[in-house]
Coordinates of N, CA and C in Angstrom, one line a residue:
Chain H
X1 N 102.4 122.0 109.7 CA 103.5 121.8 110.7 C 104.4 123.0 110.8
X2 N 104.3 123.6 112.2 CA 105.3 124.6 112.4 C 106.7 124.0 111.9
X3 N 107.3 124.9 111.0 CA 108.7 124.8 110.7 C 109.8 125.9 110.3
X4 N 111.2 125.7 110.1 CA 111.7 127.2 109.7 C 112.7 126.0 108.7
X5 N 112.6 126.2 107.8 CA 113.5 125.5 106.0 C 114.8 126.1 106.1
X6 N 115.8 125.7 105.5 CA 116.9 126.4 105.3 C 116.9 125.7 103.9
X7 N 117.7 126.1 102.5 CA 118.4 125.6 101.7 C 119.2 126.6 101.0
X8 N 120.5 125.7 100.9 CA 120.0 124.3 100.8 C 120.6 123.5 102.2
X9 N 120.7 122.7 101.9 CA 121.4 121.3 103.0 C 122.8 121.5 103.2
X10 N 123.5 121.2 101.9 CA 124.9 120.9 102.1 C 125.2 122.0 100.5
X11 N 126.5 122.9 100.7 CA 127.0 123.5 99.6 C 128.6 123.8 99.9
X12 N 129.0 123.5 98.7 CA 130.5 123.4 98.6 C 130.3 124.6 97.3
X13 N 131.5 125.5 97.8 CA 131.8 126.6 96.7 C 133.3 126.9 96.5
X14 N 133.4 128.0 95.4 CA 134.8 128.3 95.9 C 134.8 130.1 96.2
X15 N 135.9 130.6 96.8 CA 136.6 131.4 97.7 C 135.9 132.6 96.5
X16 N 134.4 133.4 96.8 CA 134.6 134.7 96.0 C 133.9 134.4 95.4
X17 N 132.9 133.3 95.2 CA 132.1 132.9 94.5 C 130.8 133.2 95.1
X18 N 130.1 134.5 95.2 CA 128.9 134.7 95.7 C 127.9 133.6 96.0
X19 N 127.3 133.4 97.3 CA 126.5 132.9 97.5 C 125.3 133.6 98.7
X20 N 124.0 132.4 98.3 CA 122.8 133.0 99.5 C 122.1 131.5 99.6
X21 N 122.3 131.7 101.2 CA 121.1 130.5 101.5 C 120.3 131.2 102.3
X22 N 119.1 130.3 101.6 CA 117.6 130.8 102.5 C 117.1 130.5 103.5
X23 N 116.0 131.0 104.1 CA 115.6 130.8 104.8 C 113.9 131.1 105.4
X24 N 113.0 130.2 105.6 CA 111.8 130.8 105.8 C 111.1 130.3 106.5
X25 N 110.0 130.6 107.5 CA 109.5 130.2 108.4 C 107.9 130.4 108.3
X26 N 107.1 129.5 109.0 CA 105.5 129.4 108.1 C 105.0 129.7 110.1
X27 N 105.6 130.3 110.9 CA 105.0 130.5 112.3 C 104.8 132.4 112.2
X28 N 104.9 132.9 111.5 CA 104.4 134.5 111.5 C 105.3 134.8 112.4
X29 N 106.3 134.5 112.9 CA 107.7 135.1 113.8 C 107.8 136.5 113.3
X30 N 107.9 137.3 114.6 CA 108.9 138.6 114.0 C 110.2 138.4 114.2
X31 N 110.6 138.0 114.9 CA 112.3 137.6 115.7 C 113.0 136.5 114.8
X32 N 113.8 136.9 114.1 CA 114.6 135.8 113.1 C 116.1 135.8 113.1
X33 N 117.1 135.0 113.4 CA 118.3 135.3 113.1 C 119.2 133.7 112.6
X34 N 120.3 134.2 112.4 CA 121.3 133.2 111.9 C 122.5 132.8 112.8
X35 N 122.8 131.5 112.6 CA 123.4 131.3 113.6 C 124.9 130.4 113.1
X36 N 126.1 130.4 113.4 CA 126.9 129.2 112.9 C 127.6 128.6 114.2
X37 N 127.7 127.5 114.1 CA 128.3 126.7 114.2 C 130.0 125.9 114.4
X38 N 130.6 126.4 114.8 CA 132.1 125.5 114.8 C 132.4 125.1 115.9
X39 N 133.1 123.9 115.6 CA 133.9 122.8 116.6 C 134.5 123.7 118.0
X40 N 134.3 123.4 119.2 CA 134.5 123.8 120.4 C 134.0 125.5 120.6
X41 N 133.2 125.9 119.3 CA 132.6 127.2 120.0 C 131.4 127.4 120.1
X42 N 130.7 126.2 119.8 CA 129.3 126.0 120.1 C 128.6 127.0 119.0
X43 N 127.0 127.7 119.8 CA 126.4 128.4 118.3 C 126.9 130.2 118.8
X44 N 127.1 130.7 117.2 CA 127.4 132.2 117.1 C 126.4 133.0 116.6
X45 N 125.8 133.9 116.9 CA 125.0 134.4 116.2 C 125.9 135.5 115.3
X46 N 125.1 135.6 114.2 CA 125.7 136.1 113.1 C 125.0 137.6 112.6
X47 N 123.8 137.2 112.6 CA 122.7 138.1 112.0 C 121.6 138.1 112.6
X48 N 120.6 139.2 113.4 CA 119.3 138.8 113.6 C 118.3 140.3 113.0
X49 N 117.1 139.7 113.2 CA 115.8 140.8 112.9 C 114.9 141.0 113.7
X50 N 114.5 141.8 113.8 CA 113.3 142.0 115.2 C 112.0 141.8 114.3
X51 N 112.3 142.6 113.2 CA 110.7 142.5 112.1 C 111.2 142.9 110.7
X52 N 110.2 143.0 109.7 CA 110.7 143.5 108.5 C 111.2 144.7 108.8
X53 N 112.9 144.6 107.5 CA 113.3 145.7 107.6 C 114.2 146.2 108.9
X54 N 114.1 145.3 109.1 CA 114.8 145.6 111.0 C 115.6 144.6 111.3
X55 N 117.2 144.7 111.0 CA 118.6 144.1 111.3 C 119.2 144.7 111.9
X56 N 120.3 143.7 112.6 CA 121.2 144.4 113.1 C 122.6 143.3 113.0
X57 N 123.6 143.9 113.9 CA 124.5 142.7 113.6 C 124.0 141.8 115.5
X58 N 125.0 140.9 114.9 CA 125.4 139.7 115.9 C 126.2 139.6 116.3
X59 N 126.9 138.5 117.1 CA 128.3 138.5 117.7 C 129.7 138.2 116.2
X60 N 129.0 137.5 115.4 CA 130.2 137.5 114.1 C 129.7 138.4 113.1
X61 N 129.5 139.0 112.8 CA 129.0 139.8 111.2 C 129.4 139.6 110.1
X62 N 131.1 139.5 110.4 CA 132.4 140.4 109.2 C 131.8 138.7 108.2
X63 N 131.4 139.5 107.2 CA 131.7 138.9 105.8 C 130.0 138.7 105.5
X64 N 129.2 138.8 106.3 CA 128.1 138.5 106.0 C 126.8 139.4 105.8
X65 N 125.9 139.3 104.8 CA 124.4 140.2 104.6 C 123.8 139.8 105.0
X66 N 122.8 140.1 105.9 CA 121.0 139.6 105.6 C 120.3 140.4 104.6
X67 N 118.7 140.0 104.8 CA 117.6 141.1 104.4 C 116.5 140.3 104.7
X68 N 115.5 141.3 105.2 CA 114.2 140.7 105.8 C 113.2 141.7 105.0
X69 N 112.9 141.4 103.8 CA 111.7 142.2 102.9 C 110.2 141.5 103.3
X70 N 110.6 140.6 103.9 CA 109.4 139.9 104.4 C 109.4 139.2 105.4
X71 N 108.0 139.5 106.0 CA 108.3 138.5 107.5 C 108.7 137.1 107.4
X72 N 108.1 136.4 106.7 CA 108.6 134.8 106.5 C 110.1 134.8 106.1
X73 N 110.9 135.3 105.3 CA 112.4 135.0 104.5 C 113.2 135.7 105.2
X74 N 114.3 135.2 105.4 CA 115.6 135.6 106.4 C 116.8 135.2 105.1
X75 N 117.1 135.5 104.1 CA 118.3 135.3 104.0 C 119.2 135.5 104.2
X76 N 120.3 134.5 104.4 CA 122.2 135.2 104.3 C 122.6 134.9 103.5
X77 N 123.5 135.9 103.2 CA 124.2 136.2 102.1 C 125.7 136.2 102.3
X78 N 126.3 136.0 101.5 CA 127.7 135.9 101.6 C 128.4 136.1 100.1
X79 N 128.7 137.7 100.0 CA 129.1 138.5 99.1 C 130.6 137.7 98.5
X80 N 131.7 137.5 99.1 CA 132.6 137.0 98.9 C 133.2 136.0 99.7
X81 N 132.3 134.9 99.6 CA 133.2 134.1 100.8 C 134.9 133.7 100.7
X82 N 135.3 133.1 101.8 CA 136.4 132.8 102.6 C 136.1 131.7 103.0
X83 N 137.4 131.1 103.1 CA 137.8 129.6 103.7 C 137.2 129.3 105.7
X84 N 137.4 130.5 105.7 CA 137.5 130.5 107.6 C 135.6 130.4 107.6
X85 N 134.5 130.9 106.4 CA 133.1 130.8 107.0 C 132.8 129.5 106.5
X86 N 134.0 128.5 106.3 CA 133.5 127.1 106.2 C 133.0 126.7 107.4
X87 N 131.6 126.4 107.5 CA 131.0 126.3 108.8 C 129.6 125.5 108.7
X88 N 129.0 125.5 109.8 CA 127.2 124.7 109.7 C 126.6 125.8 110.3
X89 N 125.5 126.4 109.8 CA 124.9 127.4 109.5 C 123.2 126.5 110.2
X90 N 122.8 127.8 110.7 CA 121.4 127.6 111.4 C 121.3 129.1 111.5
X91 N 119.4 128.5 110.8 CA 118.4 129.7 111.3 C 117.3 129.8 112.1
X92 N 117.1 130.8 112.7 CA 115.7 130.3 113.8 C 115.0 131.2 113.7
X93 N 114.0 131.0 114.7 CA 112.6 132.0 114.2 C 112.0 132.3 115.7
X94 N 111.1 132.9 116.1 CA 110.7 132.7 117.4 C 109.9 134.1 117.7
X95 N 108.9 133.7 118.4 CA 107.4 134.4 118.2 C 108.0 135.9 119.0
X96 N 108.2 135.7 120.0 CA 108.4 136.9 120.8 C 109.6 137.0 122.0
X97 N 109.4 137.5 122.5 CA 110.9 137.5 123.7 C 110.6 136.1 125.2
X98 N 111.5 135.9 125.3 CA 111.1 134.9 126.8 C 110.6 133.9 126.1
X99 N 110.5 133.3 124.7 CA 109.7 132.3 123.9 C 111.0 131.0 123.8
X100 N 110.7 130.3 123.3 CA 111.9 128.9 122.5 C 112.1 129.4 121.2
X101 N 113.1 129.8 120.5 CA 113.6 129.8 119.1 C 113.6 128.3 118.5
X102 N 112.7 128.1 117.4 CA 112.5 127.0 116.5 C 114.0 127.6 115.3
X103 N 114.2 126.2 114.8 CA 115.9 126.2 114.4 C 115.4 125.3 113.3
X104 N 116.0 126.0 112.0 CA 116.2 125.3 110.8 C 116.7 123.9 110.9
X105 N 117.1 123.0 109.6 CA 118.1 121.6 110.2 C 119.5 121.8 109.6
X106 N 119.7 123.1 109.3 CA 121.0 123.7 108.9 C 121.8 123.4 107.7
X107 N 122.3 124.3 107.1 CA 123.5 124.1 105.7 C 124.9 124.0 106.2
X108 N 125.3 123.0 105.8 CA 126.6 123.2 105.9 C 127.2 123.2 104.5
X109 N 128.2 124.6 104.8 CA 128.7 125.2 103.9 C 130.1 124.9 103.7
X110 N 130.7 124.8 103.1 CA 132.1 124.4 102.6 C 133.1 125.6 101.4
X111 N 133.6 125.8 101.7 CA 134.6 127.1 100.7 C 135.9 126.9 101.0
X112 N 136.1 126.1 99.5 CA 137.5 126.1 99.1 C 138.5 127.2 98.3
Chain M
X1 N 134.3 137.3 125.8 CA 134.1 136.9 127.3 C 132.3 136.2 127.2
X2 N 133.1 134.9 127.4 CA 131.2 134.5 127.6 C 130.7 134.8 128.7
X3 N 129.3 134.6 128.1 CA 128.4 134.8 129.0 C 127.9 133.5 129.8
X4 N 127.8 133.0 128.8 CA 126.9 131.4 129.1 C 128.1 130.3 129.3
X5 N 128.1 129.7 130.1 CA 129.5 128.6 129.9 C 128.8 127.3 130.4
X6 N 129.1 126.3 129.4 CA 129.3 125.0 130.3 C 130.6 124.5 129.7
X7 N 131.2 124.1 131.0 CA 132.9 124.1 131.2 C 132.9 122.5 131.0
X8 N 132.0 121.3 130.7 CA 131.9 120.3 130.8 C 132.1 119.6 128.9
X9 N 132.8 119.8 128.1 CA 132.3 119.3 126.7 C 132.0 118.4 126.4
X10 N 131.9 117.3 127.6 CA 131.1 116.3 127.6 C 130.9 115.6 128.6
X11 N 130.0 114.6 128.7 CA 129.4 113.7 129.9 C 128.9 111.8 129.2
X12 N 129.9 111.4 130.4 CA 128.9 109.7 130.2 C 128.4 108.9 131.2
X13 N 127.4 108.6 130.9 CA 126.5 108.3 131.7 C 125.9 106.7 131.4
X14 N 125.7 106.0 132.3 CA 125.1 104.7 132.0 C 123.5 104.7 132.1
X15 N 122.9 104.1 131.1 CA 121.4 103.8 130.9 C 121.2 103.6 132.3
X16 N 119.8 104.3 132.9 CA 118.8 104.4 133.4 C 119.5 105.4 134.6
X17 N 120.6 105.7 135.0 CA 121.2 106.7 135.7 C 120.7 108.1 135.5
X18 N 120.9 109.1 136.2 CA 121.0 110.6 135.9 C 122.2 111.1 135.7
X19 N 121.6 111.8 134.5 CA 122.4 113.3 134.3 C 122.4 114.3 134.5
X20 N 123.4 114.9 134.6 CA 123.4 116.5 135.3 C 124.3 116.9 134.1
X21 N 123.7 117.9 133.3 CA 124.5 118.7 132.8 C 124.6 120.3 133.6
X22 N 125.4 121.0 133.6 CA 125.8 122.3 134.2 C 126.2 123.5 133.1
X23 N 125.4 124.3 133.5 CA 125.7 125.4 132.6 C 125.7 127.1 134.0
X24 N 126.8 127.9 133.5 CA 127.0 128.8 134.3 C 126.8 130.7 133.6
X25 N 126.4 131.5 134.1 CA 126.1 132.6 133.5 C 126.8 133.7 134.5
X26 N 127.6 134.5 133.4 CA 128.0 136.0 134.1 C 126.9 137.4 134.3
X27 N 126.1 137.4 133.1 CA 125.0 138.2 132.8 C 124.4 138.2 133.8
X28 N 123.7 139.5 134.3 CA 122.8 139.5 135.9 C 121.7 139.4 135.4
X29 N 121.7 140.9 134.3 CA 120.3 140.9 133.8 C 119.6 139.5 132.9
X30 N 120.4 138.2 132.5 CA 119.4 137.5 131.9 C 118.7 136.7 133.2
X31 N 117.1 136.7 132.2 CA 116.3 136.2 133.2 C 115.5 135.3 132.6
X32 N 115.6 134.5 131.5 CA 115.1 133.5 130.9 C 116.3 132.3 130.4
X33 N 116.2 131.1 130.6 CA 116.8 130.0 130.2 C 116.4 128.9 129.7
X34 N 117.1 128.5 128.8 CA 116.9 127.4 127.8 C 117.7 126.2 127.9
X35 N 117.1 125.1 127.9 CA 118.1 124.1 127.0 C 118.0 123.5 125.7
X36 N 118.4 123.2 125.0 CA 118.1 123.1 123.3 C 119.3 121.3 123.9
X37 N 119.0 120.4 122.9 CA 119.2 119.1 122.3 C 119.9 119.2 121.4
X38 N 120.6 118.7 120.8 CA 120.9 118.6 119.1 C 121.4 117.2 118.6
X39 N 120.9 116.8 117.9 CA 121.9 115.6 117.2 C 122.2 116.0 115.5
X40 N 123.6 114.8 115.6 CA 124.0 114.8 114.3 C 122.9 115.2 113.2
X41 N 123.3 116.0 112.6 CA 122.9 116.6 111.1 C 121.3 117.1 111.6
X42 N 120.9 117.7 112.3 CA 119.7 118.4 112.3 C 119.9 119.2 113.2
X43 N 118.9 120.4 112.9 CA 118.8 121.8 113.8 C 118.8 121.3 115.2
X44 N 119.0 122.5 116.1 CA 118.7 122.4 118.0 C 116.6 122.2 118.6
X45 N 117.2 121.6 119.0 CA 115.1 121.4 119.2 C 115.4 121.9 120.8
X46 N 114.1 122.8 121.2 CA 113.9 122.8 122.5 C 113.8 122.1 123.6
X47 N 114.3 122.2 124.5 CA 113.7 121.2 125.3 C 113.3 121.4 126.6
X48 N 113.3 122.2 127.0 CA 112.8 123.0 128.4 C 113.6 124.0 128.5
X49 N 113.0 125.5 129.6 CA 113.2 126.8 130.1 C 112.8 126.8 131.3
X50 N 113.5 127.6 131.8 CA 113.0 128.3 133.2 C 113.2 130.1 133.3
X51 N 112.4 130.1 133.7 CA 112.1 131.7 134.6 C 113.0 131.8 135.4
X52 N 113.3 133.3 135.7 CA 114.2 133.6 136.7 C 113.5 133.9 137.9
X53 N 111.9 134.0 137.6 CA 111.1 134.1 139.2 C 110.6 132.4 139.6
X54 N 111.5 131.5 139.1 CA 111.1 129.9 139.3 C 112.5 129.7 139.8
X55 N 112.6 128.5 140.4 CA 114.1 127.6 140.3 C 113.8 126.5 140.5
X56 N 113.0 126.1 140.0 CA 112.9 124.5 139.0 C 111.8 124.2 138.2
X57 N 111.9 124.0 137.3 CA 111.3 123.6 136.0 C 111.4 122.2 135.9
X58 N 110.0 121.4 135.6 CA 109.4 120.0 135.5 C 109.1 119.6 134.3
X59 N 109.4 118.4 133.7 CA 109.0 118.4 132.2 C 109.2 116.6 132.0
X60 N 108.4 115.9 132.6 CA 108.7 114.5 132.0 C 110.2 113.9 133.2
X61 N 110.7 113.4 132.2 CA 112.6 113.2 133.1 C 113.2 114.1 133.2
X62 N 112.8 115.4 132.4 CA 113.8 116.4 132.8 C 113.3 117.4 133.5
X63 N 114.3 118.2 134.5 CA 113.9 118.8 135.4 C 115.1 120.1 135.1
X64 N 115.2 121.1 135.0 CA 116.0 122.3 135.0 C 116.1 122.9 136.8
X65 N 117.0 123.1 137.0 CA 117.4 123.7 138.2 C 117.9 125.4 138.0
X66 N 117.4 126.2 138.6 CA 118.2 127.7 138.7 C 118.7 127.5 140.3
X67 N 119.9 128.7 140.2 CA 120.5 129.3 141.3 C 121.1 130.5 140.9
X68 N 119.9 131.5 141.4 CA 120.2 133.0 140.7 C 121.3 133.5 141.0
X69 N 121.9 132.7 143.0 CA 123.0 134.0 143.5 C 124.6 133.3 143.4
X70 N 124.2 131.9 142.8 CA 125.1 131.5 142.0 C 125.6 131.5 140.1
X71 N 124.1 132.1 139.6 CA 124.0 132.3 138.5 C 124.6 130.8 137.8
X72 N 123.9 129.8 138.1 CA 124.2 128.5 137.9 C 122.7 127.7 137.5
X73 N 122.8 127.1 136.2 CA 121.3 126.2 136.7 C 122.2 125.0 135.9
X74 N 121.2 124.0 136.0 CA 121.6 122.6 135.7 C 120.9 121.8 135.1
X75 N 120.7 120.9 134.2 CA 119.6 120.0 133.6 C 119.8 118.7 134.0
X76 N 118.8 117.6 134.7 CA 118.6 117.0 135.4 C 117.9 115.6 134.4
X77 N 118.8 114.7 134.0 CA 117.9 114.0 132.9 C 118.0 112.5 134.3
X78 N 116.6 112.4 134.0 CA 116.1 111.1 135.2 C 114.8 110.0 134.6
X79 N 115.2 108.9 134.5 CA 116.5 108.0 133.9 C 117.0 108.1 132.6
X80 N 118.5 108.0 132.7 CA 118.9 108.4 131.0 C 118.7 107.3 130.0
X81 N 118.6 107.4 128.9 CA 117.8 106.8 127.8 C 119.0 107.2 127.0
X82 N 119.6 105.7 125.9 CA 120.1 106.0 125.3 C 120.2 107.1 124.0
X83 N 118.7 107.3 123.5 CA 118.1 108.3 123.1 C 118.4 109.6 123.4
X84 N 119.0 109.4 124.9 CA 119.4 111.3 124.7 C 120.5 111.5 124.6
X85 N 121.2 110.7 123.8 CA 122.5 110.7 123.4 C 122.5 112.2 122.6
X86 N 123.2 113.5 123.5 CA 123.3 114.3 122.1 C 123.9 115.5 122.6
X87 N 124.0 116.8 121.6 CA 124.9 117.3 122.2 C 123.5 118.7 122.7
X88 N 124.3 119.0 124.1 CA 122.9 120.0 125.0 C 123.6 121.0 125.0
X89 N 122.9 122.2 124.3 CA 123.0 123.4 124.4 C 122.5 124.0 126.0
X90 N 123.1 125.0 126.8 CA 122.4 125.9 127.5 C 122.4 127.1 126.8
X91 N 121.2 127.7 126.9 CA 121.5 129.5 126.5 C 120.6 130.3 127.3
X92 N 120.2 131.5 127.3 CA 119.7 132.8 127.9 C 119.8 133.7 127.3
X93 N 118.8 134.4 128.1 CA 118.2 135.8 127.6 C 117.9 136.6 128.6
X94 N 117.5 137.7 128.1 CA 116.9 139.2 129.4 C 115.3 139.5 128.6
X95 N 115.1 140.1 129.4 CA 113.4 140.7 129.2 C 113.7 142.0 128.2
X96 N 113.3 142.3 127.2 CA 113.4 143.2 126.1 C 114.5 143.0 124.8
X97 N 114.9 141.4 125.3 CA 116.0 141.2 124.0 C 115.5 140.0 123.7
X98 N 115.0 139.4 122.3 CA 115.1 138.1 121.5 C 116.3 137.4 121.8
X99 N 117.0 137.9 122.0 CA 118.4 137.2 121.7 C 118.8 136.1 122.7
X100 N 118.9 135.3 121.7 CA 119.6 133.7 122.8 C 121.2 134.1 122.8
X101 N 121.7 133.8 123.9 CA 123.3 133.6 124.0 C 123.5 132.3 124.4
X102 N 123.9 131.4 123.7 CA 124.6 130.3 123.9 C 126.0 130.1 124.2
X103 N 126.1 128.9 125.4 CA 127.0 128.0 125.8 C 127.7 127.4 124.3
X104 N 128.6 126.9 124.7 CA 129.6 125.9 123.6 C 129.1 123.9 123.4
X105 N 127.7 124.1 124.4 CA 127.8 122.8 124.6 C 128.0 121.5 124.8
X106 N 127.2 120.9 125.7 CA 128.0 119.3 126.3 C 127.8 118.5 125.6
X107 N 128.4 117.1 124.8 CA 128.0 116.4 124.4 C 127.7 115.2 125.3
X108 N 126.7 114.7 125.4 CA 126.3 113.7 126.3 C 125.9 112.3 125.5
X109 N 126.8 111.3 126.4 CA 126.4 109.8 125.9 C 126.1 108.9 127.1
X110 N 125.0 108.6 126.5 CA 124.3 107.3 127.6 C 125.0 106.1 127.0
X111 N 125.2 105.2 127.9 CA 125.7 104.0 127.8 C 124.4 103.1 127.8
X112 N 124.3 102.1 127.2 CA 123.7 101.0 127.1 C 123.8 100.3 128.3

């Protein structure tokens, strides 16, 4: 079954407390990116990759890593979080340009 | 400054009626469009696209509308099912970019 995994599901941390959720997709996509979520702004893109080794930023960046060592794994990272990237987090995947982006079922993250 | 807007944050509608959701674009150059679904606690699923060399897309009950010189298209759900209770993304793209730009999305409820 085509799919793209996120974990985890649900994570509560506190402020500065490194974290990374994953991400990985079993469709051989080169096109991968991350996406959040908040109340009246619909989805942001955060982070994307055209292929391995190949990021850039997104419309939000500030506070966040990727890394794409491999075509299947997309992680984000989040070196020191903050209260304000308490958010729902989505990753997608998508074969080529003009295609549908398939979408993780998202983490929601919490930082107190 | 968006790009993608739907100015609607939500819609209700009575079972077996149509819906129109409305989504509006400033971008000239995008020439691919999406609508994505979402319900509570899981990723965005596809749900139909149109071309910018089309202006209407067929899919079952739903039908996508373009209007390039209004930069306006619309999703057309015929008859509504309380099942598509959820909240509808619009987004877009251009030819040489992966990148989805998303709307803030409608949330739509069918009435029983």
């Amino acid at each position: 079954e085509a799919q793209v995994t996120q974990n985890p599901r649900y994570l509560i941390t506190v402020t500065g407390k490194k974290l990374t959720v994953t991400c990985s997709q079993n469709m051989n996509h080169e096109y991968m990116s991350w996406y959040r979520q908040d109340p009246g702004l619909g989805l942001r893109q955060i982070y994307y990759s055209m292929n391995v080794e190949v990021t850039d930023k997104g419309d939000v960046p500030e506070g966040y890593k990727v890394s794409r060592k491999e075509k299947r794994n997309f992680p984000l990272i989040l070196e020191s979080p903050s209260p304000n990237q308490t958010s729902l987090y989505f990753c997608a995947s998508s074969g080529t340009e003009n295609t549908e982006a398939f979408f993780g079922q998202g983490t929601r993250l919490t930082v107190v | 400054d968006q790009q993608v807007k739907q100015n609607s944050p939500s819609l209700s509608v009575q079972e077996g009626r149509i819906s129109i959701l409305n989504c509006d674009y400033t971008n000239s150059m995008f020439d691919y469009f999406l609508w994505y679904k979402k319900y509570p606690a899981e990723g965005p699923t596809f749900l139909i696209s149109i071309s910018s060399i089309k202006d209407k897309n067929e899919d079952g009950r739903f039908t996508v509308f373009l209007n390039k010189s209004a930069k306006h298209l619309s999703l057309h759900i015929v008859p509504s099912q309380p099942g598509d209770s959820a909240v509808y993304f619009c987004a877009a793209s251009s030819t040489g970019s992966e990148k989805l730009v998303f709307g803030k999305g409608t949330k739509l409820t069918v009435n029983p």
